[in-house]
Coordinates of N, CA and C in Angstrom, one line a residue:
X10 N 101.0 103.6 120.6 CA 101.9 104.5 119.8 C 101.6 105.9 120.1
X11 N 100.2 106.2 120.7 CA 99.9 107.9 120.4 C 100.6 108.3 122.0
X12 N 100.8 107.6 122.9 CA 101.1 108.5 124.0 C 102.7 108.6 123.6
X13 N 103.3 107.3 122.8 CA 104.9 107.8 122.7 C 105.0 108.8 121.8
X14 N 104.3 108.7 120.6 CA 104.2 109.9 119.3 C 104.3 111.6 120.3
X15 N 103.5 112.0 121.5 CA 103.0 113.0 121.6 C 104.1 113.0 122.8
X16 N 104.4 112.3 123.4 CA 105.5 112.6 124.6 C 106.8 114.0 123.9
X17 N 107.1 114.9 124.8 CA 107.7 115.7 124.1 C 109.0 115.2 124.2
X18 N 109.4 114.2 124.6 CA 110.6 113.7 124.8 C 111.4 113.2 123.5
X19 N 110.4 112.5 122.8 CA 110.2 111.7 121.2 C 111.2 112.6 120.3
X20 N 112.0 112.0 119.9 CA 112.7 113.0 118.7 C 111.6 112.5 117.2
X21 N 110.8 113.1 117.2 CA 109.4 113.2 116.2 C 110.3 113.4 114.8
X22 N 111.3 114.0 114.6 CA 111.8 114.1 113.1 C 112.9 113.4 113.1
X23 N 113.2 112.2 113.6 CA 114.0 110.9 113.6 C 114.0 110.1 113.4
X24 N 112.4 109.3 114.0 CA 112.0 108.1 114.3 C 110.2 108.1 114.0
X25 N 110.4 106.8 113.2 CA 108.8 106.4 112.5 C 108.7 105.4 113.3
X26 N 107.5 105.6 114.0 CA 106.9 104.4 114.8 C 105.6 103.7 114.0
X27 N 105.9 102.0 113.5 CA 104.8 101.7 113.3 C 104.2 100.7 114.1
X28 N 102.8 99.8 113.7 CA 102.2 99.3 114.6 C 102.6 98.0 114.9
X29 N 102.7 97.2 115.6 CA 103.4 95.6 115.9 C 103.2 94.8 114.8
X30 N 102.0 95.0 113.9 CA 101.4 94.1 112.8 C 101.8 94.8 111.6
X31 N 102.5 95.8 111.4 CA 103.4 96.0 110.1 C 104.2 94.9 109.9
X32 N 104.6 94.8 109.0 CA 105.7 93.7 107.8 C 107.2 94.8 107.7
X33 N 107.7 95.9 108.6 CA 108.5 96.3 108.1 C 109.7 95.8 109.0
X34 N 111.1 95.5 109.3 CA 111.5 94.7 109.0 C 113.1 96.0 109.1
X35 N 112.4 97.0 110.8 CA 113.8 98.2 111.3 C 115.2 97.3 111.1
X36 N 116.1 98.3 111.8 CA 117.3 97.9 111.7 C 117.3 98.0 113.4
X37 N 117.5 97.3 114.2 CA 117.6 97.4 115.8 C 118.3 98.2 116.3
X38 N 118.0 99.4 117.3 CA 118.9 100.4 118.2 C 120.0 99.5 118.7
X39 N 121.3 99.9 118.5 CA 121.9 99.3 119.4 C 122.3 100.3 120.4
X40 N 122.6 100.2 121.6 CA 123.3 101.0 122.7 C 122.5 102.2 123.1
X41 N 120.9 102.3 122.6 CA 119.9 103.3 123.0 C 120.2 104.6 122.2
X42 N 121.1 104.2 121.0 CA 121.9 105.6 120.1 C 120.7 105.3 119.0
X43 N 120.2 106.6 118.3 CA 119.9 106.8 117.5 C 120.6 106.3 116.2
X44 N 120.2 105.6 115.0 CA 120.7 105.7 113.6 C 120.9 107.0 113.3
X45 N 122.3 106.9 112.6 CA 122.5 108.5 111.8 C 120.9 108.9 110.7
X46 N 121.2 110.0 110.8 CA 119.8 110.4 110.0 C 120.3 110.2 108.2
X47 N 119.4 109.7 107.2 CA 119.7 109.2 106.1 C 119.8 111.1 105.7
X48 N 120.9 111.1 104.7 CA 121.4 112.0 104.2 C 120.2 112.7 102.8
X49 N 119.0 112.4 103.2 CA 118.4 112.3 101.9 C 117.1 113.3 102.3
X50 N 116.8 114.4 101.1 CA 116.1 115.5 101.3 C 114.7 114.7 100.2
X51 N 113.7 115.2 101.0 CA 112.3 114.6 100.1 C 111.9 115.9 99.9
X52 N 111.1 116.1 98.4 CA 110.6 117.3 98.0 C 109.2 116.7 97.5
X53 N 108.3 117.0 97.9 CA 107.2 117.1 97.2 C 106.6 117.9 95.7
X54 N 107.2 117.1 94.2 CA 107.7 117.7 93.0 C 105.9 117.7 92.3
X55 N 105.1 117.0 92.4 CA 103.7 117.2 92.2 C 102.6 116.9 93.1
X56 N 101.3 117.5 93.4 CA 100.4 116.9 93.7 C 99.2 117.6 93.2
X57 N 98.1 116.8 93.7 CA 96.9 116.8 93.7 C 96.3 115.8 94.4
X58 N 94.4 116.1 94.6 CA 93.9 115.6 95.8 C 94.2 113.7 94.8
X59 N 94.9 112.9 96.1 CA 94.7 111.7 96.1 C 95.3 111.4 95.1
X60 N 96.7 111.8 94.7 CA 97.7 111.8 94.1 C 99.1 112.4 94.4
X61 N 100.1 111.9 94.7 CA 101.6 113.0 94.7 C 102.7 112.3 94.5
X62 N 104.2 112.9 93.8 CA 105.1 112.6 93.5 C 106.2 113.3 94.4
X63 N 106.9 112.6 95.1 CA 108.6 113.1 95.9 C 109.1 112.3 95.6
X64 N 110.4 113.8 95.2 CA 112.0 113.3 94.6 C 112.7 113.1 95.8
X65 N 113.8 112.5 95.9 CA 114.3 111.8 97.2 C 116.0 112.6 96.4
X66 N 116.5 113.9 97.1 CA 117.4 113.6 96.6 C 118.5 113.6 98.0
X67 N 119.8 112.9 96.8 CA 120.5 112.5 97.9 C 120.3 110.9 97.9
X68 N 121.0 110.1 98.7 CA 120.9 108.6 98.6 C 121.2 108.2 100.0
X69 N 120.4 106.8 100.7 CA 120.6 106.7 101.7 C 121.2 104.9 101.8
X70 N 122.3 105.2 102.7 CA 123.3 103.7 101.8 C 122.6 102.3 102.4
X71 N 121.6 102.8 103.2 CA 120.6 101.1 103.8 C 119.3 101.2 103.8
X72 N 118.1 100.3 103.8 CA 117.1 100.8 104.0 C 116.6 102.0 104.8
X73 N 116.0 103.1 104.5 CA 115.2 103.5 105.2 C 113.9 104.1 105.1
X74 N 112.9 105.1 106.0 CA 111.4 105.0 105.3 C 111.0 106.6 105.2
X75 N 110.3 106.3 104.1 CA 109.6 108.0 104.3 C 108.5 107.8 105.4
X76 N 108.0 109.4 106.1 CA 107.2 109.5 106.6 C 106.6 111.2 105.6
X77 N 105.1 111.0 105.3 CA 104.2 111.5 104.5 C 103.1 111.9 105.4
X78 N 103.3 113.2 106.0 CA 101.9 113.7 106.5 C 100.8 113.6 105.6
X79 N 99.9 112.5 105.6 CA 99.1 112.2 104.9 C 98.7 111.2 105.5
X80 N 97.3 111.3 105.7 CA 96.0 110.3 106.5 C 96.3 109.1 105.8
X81 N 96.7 107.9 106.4 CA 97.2 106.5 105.9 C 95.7 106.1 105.6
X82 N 95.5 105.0 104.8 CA 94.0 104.5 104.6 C 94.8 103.3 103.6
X83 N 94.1 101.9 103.8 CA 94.3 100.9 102.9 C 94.2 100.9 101.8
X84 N 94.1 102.1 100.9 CA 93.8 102.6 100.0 C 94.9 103.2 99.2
X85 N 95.6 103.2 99.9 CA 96.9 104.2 99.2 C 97.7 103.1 98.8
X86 N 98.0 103.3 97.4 CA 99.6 102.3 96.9 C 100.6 103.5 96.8
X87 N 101.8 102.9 96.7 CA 103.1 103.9 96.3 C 103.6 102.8 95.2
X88 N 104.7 103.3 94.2 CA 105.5 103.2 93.8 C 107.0 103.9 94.7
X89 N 108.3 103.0 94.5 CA 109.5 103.8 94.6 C 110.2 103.4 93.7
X90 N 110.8 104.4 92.6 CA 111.6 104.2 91.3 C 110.4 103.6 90.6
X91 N 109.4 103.6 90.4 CA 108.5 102.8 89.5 C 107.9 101.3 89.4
X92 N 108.5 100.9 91.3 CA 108.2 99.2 91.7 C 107.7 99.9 92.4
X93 N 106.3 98.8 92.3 CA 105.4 98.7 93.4 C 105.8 98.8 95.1
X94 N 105.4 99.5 96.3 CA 106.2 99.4 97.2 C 105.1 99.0 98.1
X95 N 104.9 98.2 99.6 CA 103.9 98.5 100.5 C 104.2 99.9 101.0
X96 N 102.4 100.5 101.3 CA 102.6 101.1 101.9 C 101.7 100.9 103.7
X97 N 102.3 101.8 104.6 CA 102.6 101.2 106.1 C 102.0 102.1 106.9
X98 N 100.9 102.0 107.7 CA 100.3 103.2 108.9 C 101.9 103.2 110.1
X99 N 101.8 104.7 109.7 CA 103.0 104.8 110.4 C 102.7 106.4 111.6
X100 N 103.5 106.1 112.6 CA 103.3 107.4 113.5 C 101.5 107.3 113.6
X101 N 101.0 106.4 114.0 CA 99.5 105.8 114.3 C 98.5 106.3 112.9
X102 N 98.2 107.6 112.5 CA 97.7 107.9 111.2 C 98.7 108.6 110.1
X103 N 99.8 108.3 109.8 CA 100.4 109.0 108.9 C 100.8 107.9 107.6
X104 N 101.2 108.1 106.7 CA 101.8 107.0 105.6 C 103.5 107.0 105.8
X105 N 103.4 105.8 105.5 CA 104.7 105.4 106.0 C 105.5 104.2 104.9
X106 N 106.1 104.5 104.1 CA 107.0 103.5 102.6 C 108.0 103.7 103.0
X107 N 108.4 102.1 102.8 CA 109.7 101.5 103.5 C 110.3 102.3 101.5
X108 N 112.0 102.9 101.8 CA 112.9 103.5 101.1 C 114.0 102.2 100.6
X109 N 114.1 101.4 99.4 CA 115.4 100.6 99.1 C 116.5 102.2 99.3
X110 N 117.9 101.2 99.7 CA 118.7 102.4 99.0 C 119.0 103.1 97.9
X111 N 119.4 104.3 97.7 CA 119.7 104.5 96.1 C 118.4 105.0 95.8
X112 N 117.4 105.5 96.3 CA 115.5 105.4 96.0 C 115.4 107.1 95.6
X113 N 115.2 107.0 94.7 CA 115.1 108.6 94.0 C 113.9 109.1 93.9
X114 N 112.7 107.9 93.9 CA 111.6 108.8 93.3 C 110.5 107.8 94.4
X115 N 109.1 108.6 95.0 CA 108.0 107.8 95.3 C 106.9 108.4 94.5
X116 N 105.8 107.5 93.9 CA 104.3 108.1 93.9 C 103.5 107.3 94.7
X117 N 103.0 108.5 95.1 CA 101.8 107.9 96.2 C 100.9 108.1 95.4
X118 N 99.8 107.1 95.1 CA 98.2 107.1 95.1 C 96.8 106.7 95.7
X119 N 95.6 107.3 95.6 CA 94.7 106.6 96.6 C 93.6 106.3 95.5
X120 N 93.3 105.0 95.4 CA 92.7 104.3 94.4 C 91.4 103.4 95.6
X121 N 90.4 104.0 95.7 CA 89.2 103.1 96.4 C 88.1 102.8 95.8
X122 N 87.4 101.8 95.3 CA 86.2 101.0 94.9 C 85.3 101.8 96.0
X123 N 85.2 101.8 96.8 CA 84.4 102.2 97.3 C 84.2 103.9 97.9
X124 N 85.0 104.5 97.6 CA 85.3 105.9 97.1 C 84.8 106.5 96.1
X125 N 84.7 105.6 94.9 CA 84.1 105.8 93.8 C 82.5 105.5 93.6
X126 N 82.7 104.3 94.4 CA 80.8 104.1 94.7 C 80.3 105.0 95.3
X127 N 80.8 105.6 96.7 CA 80.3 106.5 97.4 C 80.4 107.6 96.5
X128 N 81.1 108.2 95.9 CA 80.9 109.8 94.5 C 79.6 108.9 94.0
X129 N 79.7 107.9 93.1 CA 78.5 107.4 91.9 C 76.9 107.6 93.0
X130 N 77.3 107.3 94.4 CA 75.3 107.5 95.0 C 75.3 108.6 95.1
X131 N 76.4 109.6 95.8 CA 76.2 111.0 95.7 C 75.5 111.9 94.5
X132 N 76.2 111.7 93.3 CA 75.8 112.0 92.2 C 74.5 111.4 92.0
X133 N 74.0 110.6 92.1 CA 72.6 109.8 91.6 C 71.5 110.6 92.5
X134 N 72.3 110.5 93.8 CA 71.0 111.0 94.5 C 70.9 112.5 94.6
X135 N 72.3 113.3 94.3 CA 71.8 114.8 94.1 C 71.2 115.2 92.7
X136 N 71.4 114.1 91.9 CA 70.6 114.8 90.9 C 68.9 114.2 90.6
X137 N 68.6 112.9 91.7 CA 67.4 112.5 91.9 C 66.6 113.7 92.6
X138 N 67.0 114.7 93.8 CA 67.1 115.4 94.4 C 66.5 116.7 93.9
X139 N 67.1 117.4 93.0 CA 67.0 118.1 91.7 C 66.0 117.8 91.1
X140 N 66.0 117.0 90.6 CA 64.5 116.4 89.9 C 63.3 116.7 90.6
X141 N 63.1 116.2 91.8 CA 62.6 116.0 92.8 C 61.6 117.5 93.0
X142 N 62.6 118.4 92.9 CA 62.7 119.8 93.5 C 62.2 120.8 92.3
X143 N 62.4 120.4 91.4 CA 62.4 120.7 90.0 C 60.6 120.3 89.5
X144 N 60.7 119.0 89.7 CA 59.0 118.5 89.2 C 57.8 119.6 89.2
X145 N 57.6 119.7 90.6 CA 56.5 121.0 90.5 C 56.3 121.7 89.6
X146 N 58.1 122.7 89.5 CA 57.6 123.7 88.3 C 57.2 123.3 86.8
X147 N 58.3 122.0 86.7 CA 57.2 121.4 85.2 C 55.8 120.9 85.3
X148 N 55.5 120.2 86.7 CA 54.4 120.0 86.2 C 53.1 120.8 85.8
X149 N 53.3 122.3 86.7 CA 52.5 123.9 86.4 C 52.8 124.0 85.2
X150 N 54.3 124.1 84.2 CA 54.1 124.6 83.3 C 53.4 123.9 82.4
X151 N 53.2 122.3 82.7 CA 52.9 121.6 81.1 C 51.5 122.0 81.1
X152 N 51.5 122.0 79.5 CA 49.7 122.7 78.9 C 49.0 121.6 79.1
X153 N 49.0 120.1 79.5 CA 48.0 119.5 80.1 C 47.0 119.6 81.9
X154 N 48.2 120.7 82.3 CA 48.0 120.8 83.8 C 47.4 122.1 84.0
X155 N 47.4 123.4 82.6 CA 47.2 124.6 82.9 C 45.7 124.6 83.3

């Protein structure tokens, strides 16, 4: 995928390339012609870190997929219109959600068990750390040690 991604040849704001082992389920080139482009403008209406909401406006009359400059990880779900959607490594690291027609709204989120473990040792250990760093001066001040 990355030598066709980077070829300058690639019409890059056209075409979402994913990997052979996606589940997504194109519409096939016929005659080497490009599909018309879906009539449909994506706005990025909220975000924050590992969370965002785009409005889709405009409607596109057959399937088709967002592409989300955003680091794909098995970790990300989307909604579109408020159903559950897969989401797809697309363009080798980008996110990629297949669009029903008619699809007005996506939320992307990144929800990891192990994202959260990794913050929980962080925390444990910088504030073991602290402690650690910290002991000395209590144990000078306590009036059993003066």
């Amino acid at each position: 995928a990355v030598p066709t991604i980077i070829d300058q040849r690639f019409p890059i704001d056209d075409i979402v390339v994913f990997a052979d082992t996606a589940t997504v389920q194109p519409a096939a080139l016929t005659g080497g012609a490009l599909p018309p482009r879906p009539a449909v403008q994506a706005t990025v209406t909220d975000w924050e870190p590992g969370r965002m909401r785009i409005a889709l406006d405009g409607a596109a009359a057959a399937t088709s997929y967002l592409l989300v400059s955003e680091t794909w990880y098995p970790d990300w779900h989307a909604t579109v219109d408020g159903r559950d959607a897969p989401v797809h490594r697309a363009d080798y690291a980008a996110i990629g959600v297949e669009l029903p027609a008619g699809a007005k709204e996506v939320v992307l989120s990144f929800a990891s068990p192990a994202y959260r473990r990794g913050r929980l040792v962080t925390l444990v250990a910088t504030l073991l750390t602290l402690g650690l760093l910290a002991s000395p001066l209590w144990w000078r001040r306590s009036p059993s040690h003066a």
